[in-house]
mmCIF file of C-alpha atoms and ligand atoms in Angstrom:
data_model
loop_
_atom_site.group_PDB
_atom_site.id
_atom_site.type_symbol
_atom_site.label_atom_id
_atom_site.label_comp_id
_atom_site.label_asym_id
_atom_site.label_seq_id
_atom_site.Cartn_x
_atom_site.Cartn_y
_atom_site.Cartn_z
ATOM 1 C CA MET J 18 16.961 1.398 -11.545
ATOM 2 C CA THR J 19 14.767 1.818 -8.962
ATOM 3 C CA ASN J 20 11.109 2.301 -9.539
ATOM 4 C CA ILE J 21 9.180 3.977 -7.304
ATOM 5 C CA LEU J 22 5.010 4.384 -7.310
ATOM 6 C CA VAL J 23 3.842 7.294 -6.180
ATOM 7 C CA THR J 24 -0.146 7.378 -5.660
ATOM 8 C CA GLY J 25 -1.713 10.587 -5.619
ATOM 9 C CA GLY J 26 1.610 11.788 -7.500
ATOM 10 C CA LEU J 27 -0.031 14.766 -8.689
ATOM 11 C CA GLY J 28 -1.347 16.208 -5.203
ATOM 12 C CA TYR J 29 -0.052 18.795 -3.061
ATOM 13 C CA ILE J 30 2.285 17.024 -0.966
ATOM 14 C CA GLY J 31 2.885 13.640 -4.025
ATOM 15 C CA SER J 32 3.643 16.489 -6.880
ATOM 16 C CA HIS J 33 6.638 17.709 -4.356
ATOM 17 C CA THR J 34 7.487 14.792 -3.901
ATOM 18 C CA VAL J 35 7.855 13.300 -7.041
ATOM 19 C CA VAL J 36 10.025 16.707 -7.819
ATOM 20 C CA GLU J 37 12.541 14.979 -4.274
ATOM 21 C CA LEU J 38 13.196 11.790 -6.085
ATOM 22 C CA GLN J 39 13.765 12.962 -9.301
ATOM 23 C CA LYS J 40 16.459 14.756 -7.837
ATOM 24 C CA GLU J 41 17.792 11.641 -6.130
ATOM 25 C CA GLY J 42 17.470 9.473 -9.212
ATOM 26 C CA PHE J 43 15.092 7.098 -8.511
ATOM 27 C CA ASP J 44 12.526 6.352 -12.070
ATOM 28 C CA VAL J 45 9.210 7.275 -10.579
ATOM 29 C CA VAL J 46 5.951 6.218 -12.171
ATOM 30 C CA ILE J 47 2.609 8.045 -11.092
ATOM 31 C CA ILE J 48 -0.939 6.396 -10.157
ATOM 32 C CA ASP J 49 -3.457 9.855 -9.710
ATOM 33 C CA ASP J 50 -7.163 10.072 -10.528
ATOM 34 C CA LEU J 51 -7.290 13.800 -10.420
ATOM 35 C CA SER J 52 -10.749 13.639 -8.329
ATOM 36 C CA ASN J 53 -8.357 16.182 -6.153
ATOM 37 C CA SER J 54 -5.377 17.762 -8.678
ATOM 38 C CA GLU J 55 -5.106 18.544 -12.421
ATOM 39 C CA ALA J 56 -3.059 16.991 -14.685
ATOM 40 C CA PHE J 57 -1.124 20.248 -15.190
ATOM 41 C CA VAL J 58 0.805 19.156 -12.699
ATOM 42 C CA LEU J 59 2.857 16.489 -14.899
ATOM 43 C CA ASP J 60 4.840 19.095 -17.474
ATOM 44 C CA ARG J 61 5.175 21.339 -14.029
ATOM 45 C CA ILE J 62 7.173 18.380 -12.221
ATOM 46 C CA SER J 63 8.886 17.801 -15.645
ATOM 47 C CA GLN J 64 9.968 21.887 -15.846
ATOM 48 C CA ILE J 65 11.254 21.939 -13.148
ATOM 49 C CA THR J 66 13.131 18.312 -13.874
ATOM 50 C CA GLY J 67 13.306 17.978 -16.475
ATOM 51 C CA ILE J 68 12.237 14.449 -16.204
ATOM 52 C CA ALA J 69 8.637 13.848 -17.588
ATOM 53 C CA PRO J 70 7.439 11.442 -14.592
ATOM 54 C CA ASP J 71 5.339 8.015 -16.464
ATOM 55 C CA PHE J 72 1.927 8.784 -16.053
ATOM 56 C CA HIS J 73 -1.321 6.685 -15.518
ATOM 57 C CA GLN J 74 -4.811 8.188 -14.787
ATOM 58 C CA PHE J 75 -7.036 5.794 -12.618
ATOM 59 C CA ASP J 76 -8.778 4.834 -9.401
ATOM 60 C CA LEU J 77 -7.258 2.255 -6.861
ATOM 61 C CA LYS J 78 -10.829 2.073 -5.863
ATOM 62 C CA ASP J 79 -10.425 -0.460 -9.482
ATOM 63 C CA LYS J 80 -8.836 -3.155 -8.352
ATOM 64 C CA GLN J 81 -8.694 -4.855 -12.068
ATOM 65 C CA LYS J 82 -7.096 -1.620 -13.315
ATOM 66 C CA THR J 83 -4.674 -1.543 -10.136
ATOM 67 C CA ALA J 84 -3.180 -5.372 -10.703
ATOM 68 C CA GLN J 85 -3.160 -5.127 -14.428
ATOM 69 C CA PHE J 86 -0.446 -2.157 -13.261
ATOM 70 C CA PHE J 87 1.470 -4.274 -11.164
ATOM 71 C CA GLN J 88 1.543 -7.270 -13.574
ATOM 72 C CA GLU J 89 3.318 -4.289 -16.134
ATOM 73 C CA ASN J 90 5.285 -1.640 -14.235
ATOM 74 C CA LYS J 91 7.558 -3.750 -12.374
ATOM 75 C CA ILE J 92 7.941 -1.228 -9.095
ATOM 76 C CA ASP J 93 10.526 -1.980 -6.546
ATOM 77 C CA GLY J 94 8.911 1.006 -3.576
ATOM 78 C CA ILE J 95 5.273 2.755 -2.840
ATOM 79 C CA ILE J 96 4.571 5.970 -1.764
ATOM 80 C CA HIS J 97 1.106 5.978 -0.947
ATOM 81 C CA PHE J 98 -0.756 9.544 -1.337
ATOM 82 C CA ALA J 99 -3.960 8.825 -2.779
ATOM 83 C CA ALA J 100 -6.638 9.648 -0.403
ATOM 84 C CA SER J 101 -9.306 12.205 0.598
ATOM 85 C CA LYS J 102 -8.262 14.958 2.860
ATOM 86 C CA ALA J 103 -11.044 17.129 4.067
ATOM 87 C CA VAL J 104 -12.129 17.410 7.415
ATOM 88 C CA GLY J 105 -15.089 18.511 7.354
ATOM 89 C CA GLU J 106 -16.437 16.810 3.818
ATOM 90 C CA SER J 107 -15.676 13.360 5.868
ATOM 91 C CA MET J 108 -18.115 14.422 8.278
ATOM 92 C CA GLU J 109 -20.836 14.543 5.988
ATOM 93 C CA LYS J 110 -19.449 11.661 3.269
ATOM 94 C CA PRO J 111 -18.337 9.420 5.794
ATOM 95 C CA LEU J 112 -18.633 6.435 3.245
ATOM 96 C CA MET J 113 -17.500 8.066 0.740
ATOM 97 C CA TYR J 114 -14.439 8.712 2.771
ATOM 98 C CA TYR J 115 -13.923 4.827 3.666
ATOM 99 C CA ARG J 116 -14.530 3.789 0.478
ATOM 100 C CA ASN J 117 -11.179 6.722 -1.036
ATOM 101 C CA ASN J 118 -9.467 6.272 1.521
ATOM 102 C CA ILE J 119 -9.182 2.058 3.302
ATOM 103 C CA VAL J 120 -10.270 0.280 -0.284
ATOM 104 C CA GLY J 121 -7.604 1.928 -2.234
ATOM 105 C CA LEU J 122 -4.897 1.091 -0.230
ATOM 106 C CA LEU J 123 -6.317 -2.309 0.308
ATOM 107 C CA ASN J 124 -6.502 -2.664 -3.877
ATOM 108 C CA LEU J 125 -2.845 -1.263 -3.584
ATOM 109 C CA LEU J 126 -1.477 -3.262 -0.908
ATOM 110 C CA GLU J 127 -2.787 -6.874 -2.161
ATOM 111 C CA ALA J 128 -1.061 -5.914 -5.378
ATOM 112 C CA ALA J 129 2.111 -4.775 -3.581
ATOM 113 C CA LYS J 130 1.795 -8.767 -1.618
ATOM 114 C CA GLU J 131 1.058 -9.760 -5.280
ATOM 115 C CA ASN J 132 3.935 -8.806 -6.891
ATOM 116 C CA GLN J 133 7.018 -8.857 -4.270
ATOM 117 C CA VAL J 134 7.226 -4.495 -3.417
ATOM 118 C CA ASP J 135 8.888 -5.369 -0.135
ATOM 119 C CA ASN J 136 8.598 -1.180 0.410
ATOM 120 C CA PHE J 137 5.894 1.050 1.406
ATOM 121 C CA ILE J 138 5.255 4.726 2.569
ATOM 122 C CA PHE J 139 1.850 5.841 3.748
ATOM 123 C CA SER J 140 1.065 9.620 4.480
ATOM 124 C CA SER J 141 -0.970 9.999 7.646
ATOM 125 C CA SER J 142 -1.155 12.554 9.766
ATOM 126 C CA CYS J 143 -1.081 13.836 12.909
ATOM 127 C CA THR J 144 -4.783 13.561 13.466
ATOM 128 C CA VAL J 145 -4.196 10.730 15.475
ATOM 129 C CA TYR J 146 -2.920 11.855 17.999
ATOM 130 C CA GLY J 147 -6.336 14.550 19.122
ATOM 131 C CA GLN J 148 -5.156 17.001 21.140
ATOM 132 C CA ALA J 149 -2.692 14.970 22.679
ATOM 133 C CA ASP J 150 -2.027 15.973 27.051
ATOM 134 C CA LYS J 151 0.957 15.809 26.230
ATOM 135 C CA LEU J 152 3.390 18.851 24.100
ATOM 136 C CA PRO J 153 5.766 18.593 22.367
ATOM 137 C CA ILE J 154 3.678 15.299 20.667
ATOM 138 C CA ASP J 155 6.627 11.592 20.246
ATOM 139 C CA GLU J 156 5.522 9.056 18.825
ATOM 140 C CA SER J 157 4.245 7.353 21.863
ATOM 141 C CA ALA J 158 1.489 9.424 22.194
ATOM 142 C CA PRO J 159 -0.835 6.839 23.082
ATOM 143 C CA ILE J 160 -3.990 7.457 19.924
ATOM 144 C CA LYS J 161 -7.300 8.903 20.910
ATOM 145 C CA LYS J 162 -10.515 8.877 19.141
ATOM 146 C CA ALA J 163 -10.739 10.239 15.718
ATOM 147 C CA GLU J 164 -13.002 13.196 15.551
ATOM 148 C CA SER J 165 -13.440 13.098 12.113
ATOM 149 C CA SER J 166 -14.447 9.801 9.829
ATOM 150 C CA TYR J 167 -11.065 11.272 7.706
ATOM 151 C CA GLY J 168 -9.083 10.741 10.919
ATOM 152 C CA LYS J 169 -9.844 7.140 11.975
ATOM 153 C CA THR J 170 -9.893 6.257 7.571
ATOM 154 C CA LYS J 171 -5.512 7.490 8.394
ATOM 155 C CA GLN J 172 -6.088 5.165 12.081
ATOM 156 C CA MET J 173 -6.944 2.348 10.521
ATOM 157 C CA GLY J 174 -4.862 3.173 7.607
ATOM 158 C CA GLU J 175 -2.178 2.396 10.081
ATOM 159 C CA GLU J 176 -3.527 -0.723 11.941
ATOM 160 C CA ILE J 177 -3.776 -2.469 8.277
ATOM 161 C CA LEU J 178 0.184 -1.761 7.534
ATOM 162 C CA GLU J 179 0.661 -2.750 10.476
ATOM 163 C CA ASP J 180 -0.807 -5.756 9.537
ATOM 164 C CA PHE J 181 0.339 -6.067 6.691
ATOM 165 C CA SER J 182 4.197 -5.317 7.254
ATOM 166 C CA ALA J 183 4.251 -8.462 10.290
ATOM 167 C CA ALA J 184 1.966 -11.017 8.598
ATOM 168 C CA PHE J 185 3.880 -11.004 4.905
ATOM 169 C CA ASP J 186 6.959 -9.231 5.887
ATOM 170 C CA LYS J 187 7.323 -5.784 3.765
ATOM 171 C CA LYS J 188 8.696 -2.979 5.416
ATOM 172 C CA VAL J 189 6.242 -0.315 6.038
ATOM 173 C CA ILE J 190 7.189 3.191 7.093
ATOM 174 C CA ALA J 191 3.904 5.744 8.242
ATOM 175 C CA LEU J 192 4.960 8.724 8.165
ATOM 176 C CA ARG J 193 2.099 12.032 10.882
ATOM 177 C CA TYR J 194 2.493 14.649 8.813
ATOM 178 C CA PHE J 195 1.839 18.271 11.208
ATOM 179 C CA ASN J 196 -0.264 21.188 8.958
ATOM 180 C CA PRO J 197 1.607 21.135 5.636
ATOM 181 C CA ILE J 198 2.873 24.592 3.682
ATOM 182 C CA GLY J 199 3.898 26.673 0.907
ATOM 183 C CA ALA J 200 4.753 26.297 -2.699
ATOM 184 C CA HIS J 201 7.756 25.175 -5.169
ATOM 185 C CA GLU J 202 10.405 27.658 -5.185
ATOM 186 C CA SER J 203 9.377 27.773 -8.955
ATOM 187 C CA ALA J 204 6.428 28.426 -7.947
ATOM 188 C CA LEU J 205 5.247 25.677 -10.473
ATOM 189 C CA ILE J 206 3.559 24.151 -8.434
ATOM 190 C CA GLY J 207 1.708 24.093 -5.426
ATOM 191 C CA GLU J 208 -1.588 23.561 -3.645
ATOM 192 C CA LEU J 209 -3.972 24.069 -5.269
ATOM 193 C CA PRO J 210 -7.363 24.008 -3.293
ATOM 194 C CA LYS J 211 -11.003 23.450 -4.485
ATOM 195 C CA GLY J 212 -13.778 26.109 -3.828
ATOM 196 C CA VAL J 213 -13.191 28.077 -0.647
ATOM 197 C CA PRO J 214 -10.012 26.834 1.427
ATOM 198 C CA ASN J 215 -10.465 24.896 4.642
ATOM 199 C CA ASN J 216 -6.907 25.062 5.289
ATOM 200 C CA LEU J 217 -5.462 28.297 6.924
ATOM 201 C CA ILE J 218 -3.149 29.346 4.428
ATOM 202 C CA PRO J 219 -4.711 29.119 1.315
ATOM 203 C CA PHE J 220 -6.843 30.981 2.701
ATOM 204 C CA VAL J 221 -5.097 33.717 3.902
ATOM 205 C CA THR J 222 -3.481 33.818 0.540
ATOM 206 C CA GLN J 223 -6.320 34.110 -1.458
ATOM 207 C CA THR J 224 -7.277 36.797 1.536
ATOM 208 C CA ALA J 225 -4.263 38.138 0.176
ATOM 209 C CA ALA J 226 -5.354 37.839 -3.506
ATOM 210 C CA GLY J 227 -7.889 39.381 -2.916
ATOM 211 C CA ILE J 228 -10.551 36.080 -3.425
ATOM 212 C CA ARG J 229 -11.390 36.461 0.531
ATOM 213 C CA GLU J 230 -13.264 39.529 1.609
ATOM 214 C CA CYS J 231 -11.473 38.277 5.201
ATOM 215 C CA LEU J 232 -10.155 36.129 7.110
ATOM 216 C CA SER J 233 -12.020 34.070 9.995
ATOM 217 C CA VAL J 234 -9.930 34.129 12.956
ATOM 218 C CA PHE J 235 -11.431 30.418 14.535
ATOM 219 C CA GLY J 236 -11.115 31.627 17.856
ATOM 220 C CA ASP J 237 -8.616 33.728 20.355
ATOM 221 C CA ASP J 238 -9.910 32.106 23.737
ATOM 222 C CA TYR J 239 -8.417 29.191 23.934
ATOM 223 C CA PRO J 240 -5.352 28.590 26.776
ATOM 224 C CA THR J 241 -2.126 30.260 24.514
ATOM 225 C CA ARG J 242 0.182 33.295 24.205
ATOM 226 C CA ASP J 243 -2.369 34.611 22.247
ATOM 227 C CA GLY J 244 -5.530 32.569 22.611
ATOM 228 C CA THR J 245 -5.124 31.391 19.094
ATOM 229 C CA ALA J 246 -4.726 27.690 18.677
ATOM 230 C CA ILE J 247 -0.918 26.773 17.769
ATOM 231 C CA ARG J 248 -0.284 24.060 15.106
ATOM 232 C CA ASP J 249 3.167 22.932 13.187
ATOM 233 C CA TYR J 250 3.526 24.485 9.643
ATOM 234 C CA ILE J 251 5.890 23.005 7.999
ATOM 235 C CA TYR J 252 7.534 23.252 4.903
ATOM 236 C CA VAL J 253 5.997 20.941 2.379
ATOM 237 C CA VAL J 254 9.440 20.543 -0.217
ATOM 238 C CA ASP J 255 10.807 19.372 3.872
ATOM 239 C CA LEU J 256 8.211 17.678 4.084
ATOM 240 C CA ALA J 257 8.890 15.926 0.299
ATOM 241 C CA GLN J 258 12.486 14.622 1.531
ATOM 242 C CA ALA J 259 11.471 12.979 4.287
ATOM 243 C CA HIS J 260 9.571 11.077 1.643
ATOM 244 C CA VAL J 261 12.667 10.609 -0.124
ATOM 245 C CA LYS J 262 14.814 9.584 3.281
ATOM 246 C CA GLY J 263 12.116 7.225 3.911
ATOM 247 C CA LEU J 264 12.307 5.418 0.854
ATOM 248 C CA LYS J 265 16.591 5.096 0.962
ATOM 249 C CA ARG J 266 16.723 3.754 5.439
ATOM 250 C CA LEU J 267 13.534 0.839 4.016
ATOM 251 C CA ILE J 268 15.659 -0.004 0.327
ATOM 252 C CA SER J 269 19.028 -0.372 2.002
ATOM 253 C CA GLY J 270 17.869 -2.094 5.414
ATOM 254 C CA GLU J 271 17.903 0.163 7.848
ATOM 255 C CA ASN J 272 14.302 0.193 8.984
ATOM 256 C CA THR J 273 15.001 -1.114 12.861
ATOM 257 C CA SER J 274 11.265 -2.587 12.427
ATOM 258 C CA ASN J 275 9.195 -3.981 9.925
ATOM 259 C CA TYR J 276 6.761 -0.830 11.047
ATOM 260 C CA GLU J 277 7.429 2.085 12.005
ATOM 261 C CA ILE J 278 6.387 5.560 12.462
ATOM 262 C CA PHE J 279 7.831 9.168 12.281
ATOM 263 C CA ASN J 280 6.188 12.218 13.155
ATOM 264 C CA LEU J 281 7.149 15.333 10.663
ATOM 265 C CA GLY J 282 6.871 18.776 11.391
ATOM 266 C CA THR J 283 9.685 21.361 13.156
ATOM 267 C CA GLY J 284 8.885 21.272 16.746
ATOM 268 C CA THR J 285 7.750 24.407 17.024
ATOM 269 C CA GLY J 286 4.403 25.934 17.692
ATOM 270 C CA SER J 287 3.182 29.115 15.828
ATOM 271 C CA THR J 288 -0.254 30.615 16.712
ATOM 272 C CA VAL J 289 -2.764 31.604 14.080
ATOM 273 C CA LEU J 290 -1.952 35.208 15.163
ATOM 274 C CA GLU J 291 1.920 35.053 14.626
ATOM 275 C CA VAL J 292 1.077 33.517 11.439
ATOM 276 C CA VAL J 293 -0.464 35.872 9.921
ATOM 277 C CA ASN J 294 2.293 38.655 11.402
ATOM 278 C CA ALA J 295 4.695 36.612 9.846
ATOM 279 C CA PHE J 296 2.554 36.220 6.245
ATOM 280 C CA GLU J 297 2.273 39.483 6.352
ATOM 281 C CA ALA J 298 6.309 40.956 7.433
ATOM 282 C CA ALA J 299 7.615 38.005 4.893
ATOM 283 C CA ASN J 300 5.506 39.197 1.912
ATOM 284 C CA ASN J 301 4.960 43.358 2.981
ATOM 285 C CA VAL J 302 1.731 42.809 2.445
ATOM 286 C CA LYS J 303 -1.290 43.623 4.366
ATOM 287 C CA LEU J 304 -4.403 41.139 5.355
ATOM 288 C CA ASN J 305 -8.033 41.396 6.375
ATOM 289 C CA PHE J 306 -8.706 39.429 9.108
ATOM 290 C CA LYS J 307 -11.820 39.067 11.915
ATOM 291 C CA ILE J 308 -11.785 37.148 15.121
ATOM 292 C CA VAL J 309 -14.587 34.735 14.927
ATOM 293 C CA GLY J 310 -15.996 32.011 17.171
ATOM 294 C CA ARG J 311 -14.467 29.068 17.619
ATOM 295 C CA ARG J 312 -14.091 26.429 14.710
ATOM 296 C CA ALA J 313 -15.649 22.729 15.520
ATOM 297 C CA GLY J 314 -13.608 19.916 16.223
ATOM 298 C CA ASP J 315 -10.403 22.191 16.753
ATOM 299 C CA ILE J 316 -8.127 21.539 18.959
ATOM 300 C CA THR J 317 -5.992 23.964 20.970
ATOM 301 C CA ALA J 318 -2.376 22.985 20.690
ATOM 302 C CA ALA J 319 -0.417 20.422 18.191
ATOM 303 C CA TYR J 320 3.331 20.101 17.733
ATOM 304 C CA ALA J 321 6.221 17.738 17.009
ATOM 305 C CA ASP J 322 8.681 15.945 18.197
ATOM 306 C CA ASN J 323 10.411 15.337 15.729
ATOM 307 C CA SER J 324 13.991 14.137 17.387
ATOM 308 C CA LYS J 325 12.703 9.962 16.389
ATOM 309 C CA ALA J 326 12.809 11.827 12.455
ATOM 310 C CA GLU J 327 15.925 13.479 13.150
ATOM 311 C CA ASN J 328 18.031 10.686 15.059
ATOM 312 C CA GLU J 329 16.809 7.379 13.001
ATOM 313 C CA LEU J 330 15.344 8.611 9.680
ATOM 314 C CA GLY J 331 18.820 12.178 9.164
ATOM 315 C CA TRP J 332 15.519 14.725 8.873
ATOM 316 C CA LYS J 333 15.438 17.892 9.832
ATOM 317 C CA PRO J 334 13.859 20.577 8.492
ATOM 318 C CA GLU J 335 15.418 23.650 7.224
ATOM 319 C CA THR J 336 13.246 26.123 6.270
ATOM 320 C CA PRO J 337 11.684 29.182 8.460
ATOM 321 C CA LEU J 338 8.040 29.579 8.814
ATOM 322 C CA GLU J 339 8.611 32.914 6.698
ATOM 323 C CA TYR J 340 10.090 31.492 3.394
ATOM 324 C CA ALA J 341 7.731 28.731 2.971
ATOM 325 C CA LEU J 342 5.085 31.288 3.731
ATOM 326 C CA LYS J 343 6.575 33.275 1.159
ATOM 327 C CA THR J 344 6.415 30.906 -1.399
ATOM 328 C CA ALA J 345 2.787 30.283 -0.333
ATOM 329 C CA TRP J 346 2.360 34.512 -1.860
ATOM 330 C CA GLU J 347 4.502 33.430 -4.797
ATOM 331 C CA TRP J 348 2.431 30.588 -5.699
ATOM 332 C CA GLN J 349 -0.888 32.273 -4.829
ATOM 333 C CA LYS J 350 0.155 35.277 -7.822
ATOM 334 C CA THR J 351 0.409 32.329 -10.661
ATOM 335 C CA LEU J 352 -2.739 31.087 -10.136
HETATM 336 N N1 UFG N 24 -7.443 28.021 10.993
HETATM 337 C C1 UFG N 24 -7.957 29.639 11.193
HETATM 338 N N2 UFG N 24 -9.169 30.439 9.942
HETATM 339 C C2 UFG N 24 -9.459 29.483 8.469
HETATM 340 C C3 UFG N 24 -8.964 28.207 8.560
HETATM 341 C C4 UFG N 24 -8.023 27.951 9.637
HETATM 342 O O1 UFG N 24 -9.257 30.609 12.192
HETATM 343 O O2 UFG N 24 -9.901 30.530 7.553
HETATM 344 C C5 UFG N 24 -7.437 28.035 12.205
HETATM 345 C C6 UFG N 24 -7.739 26.852 12.225
HETATM 346 O O3 UFG N 24 -8.233 27.475 13.535
HETATM 347 C C7 UFG N 24 -6.300 26.235 13.441
HETATM 348 C C8 UFG N 24 -4.866 27.136 11.722
HETATM 349 O O4 UFG N 24 -5.387 27.525 11.747
HETATM 350 O O5 UFG N 24 -6.637 26.596 14.480
HETATM 351 C C9 UFG N 24 -4.728 25.408 10.629
HETATM 352 O O6 UFG N 24 -6.133 24.338 10.348
HETATM 353 P P1 UFG N 24 -6.282 24.246 9.148
HETATM 354 O O7 UFG N 24 -6.870 23.715 8.514
HETATM 355 O O8 UFG N 24 -4.917 24.753 8.187
HETATM 356 O O9 UFG N 24 -5.394 22.789 9.643
HETATM 357 P P2 UFG N 24 -5.780 21.577 10.641
HETATM 358 O O10 UFG N 24 -5.331 21.986 11.491
HETATM 359 O O11 UFG N 24 -7.273 21.811 11.023
HETATM 360 O O12 UFG N 24 -5.411 20.445 9.967
HETATM 361 C C10 UFG N 24 -4.632 20.375 9.400
HETATM 362 C C11 UFG N 24 -4.828 19.276 8.251
HETATM 363 C C12 UFG N 24 -6.054 17.753 8.409
HETATM 364 C C13 UFG N 24 -5.302 16.862 9.351
HETATM 365 C C14 UFG N 24 -5.342 17.948 10.806
HETATM 366 C C15 UFG N 24 -4.713 17.581 11.819
HETATM 367 O O13 UFG N 24 -5.606 19.904 7.499
HETATM 368 O O14 UFG N 24 -5.719 17.153 7.384
HETATM 369 O O15 UFG N 24 -4.579 19.502 10.251
HETATM 370 O O16 UFG N 24 -4.576 18.386 13.026
HETATM 371 F F1 UFG N 24 -6.181 16.197 9.545
#
C-alpha cells in the first residue's frame, strides 16, 4: 500500500487529484482545514470512486498537530495544495498570505523530514513567469518579480523546496499550472468560489446561470488577435492526472534530479472572447458580456510550452476547451 497525503484535498484541484489517485490504487489521506472548501466534497469523492478517503481537519500552521499527524500516519508521498490563492486578496492581506502559504509549507516540510517522507509534489503557478518575453513559455523562462503577494509565496515556496531537496536528499517536483478550468464529468465535484468570482470561468458560468448580470471582459486593447488577453486554459482532470504521473515518477526513482519543474498547460492560448464564444457554442447558451477597462496586474498573454511534461512525465492533456467548458456549465447547474 502506498499512502499519499493530499493537503487541501477537498479544494478544487485537490479533490480532482484525490479521485485520480484513488483510481490508480493509491491510499489517500487528506488534510484540509475547510477554510476555502466544503466538507461535503468528501462524500462526493466517495460517490465517484467508491472509496472514502481518510480525512483530518486541521490547519498546517498548527505545527504540533502537523507533527503529531506524521507520527500517527505512515506517509509515502505528499501532494501539497493547501494554500490561499486569490491574487487580489493577497494584496490586501499580504501577511496572511505569507503565514498561510509559507508557514504551512515549512511545518509540512519539517514533519516530512523528521518522518523520512521522500516524495513531494508542489502546487505552483505560471504566475512565477510574469509577462514572459517569449511565448510559448518553457521551464527555462526567467522568473520575474511577482506582481502579487500570492505570486511571491509561490516563488518562495519553490525556492524553499529547492533547498529542502538539496539539503536532505528529498525528491521534489514543482508543477506550474496555467489556468485550470472545468469540473469532473460526474458533476459531483468542481470549483466552489466564495462570493463574487475573480476567475473567468466561474464568472462566465454564474453569468449564464443568471447569478451575475453581465460578464465584464477586462480590456480589448491588448496586442492580441482580437484585443483581449490570452491564457492557456487546462482541464482540471488532465491537470489532476499530471500529479499522479509526477508522484509515480518520484516513487519509482525515474526523476533525473532531486528538484524538477514542469509546466502544465495545453500549449494553446485562447483569448477571453474566444472562451466566451466557445462557452456559448459548447453549451448552446447566450452570455451577457461587455467590454470594460483592463484589470490591474493582468498580463497580455501566457501559454505553456508543455513539451517537457510530455517527454519526461509522459503527460499530454487530451481534453478540448469545449468539453472543459461543458463540464463547467454542468457543474454550475448543480449548484
Ligand atoms: N477576465 C475577464 N473577466 C473576468 C475575469 C477574468 O475578462 O470577470 C479575464 C482576465 O482579465 C484574464 C483572463 O480572463 O485575461 C483570465 O483571468 P483569471 O482571473 O481567470 O486568471 P488569471 O490568468 O488572471 O489568473 C490565473 C490564476 C492565478 C494565477 C495566474 C497566473 O487564477 O492564481 O493565473 O497568471 F496567479
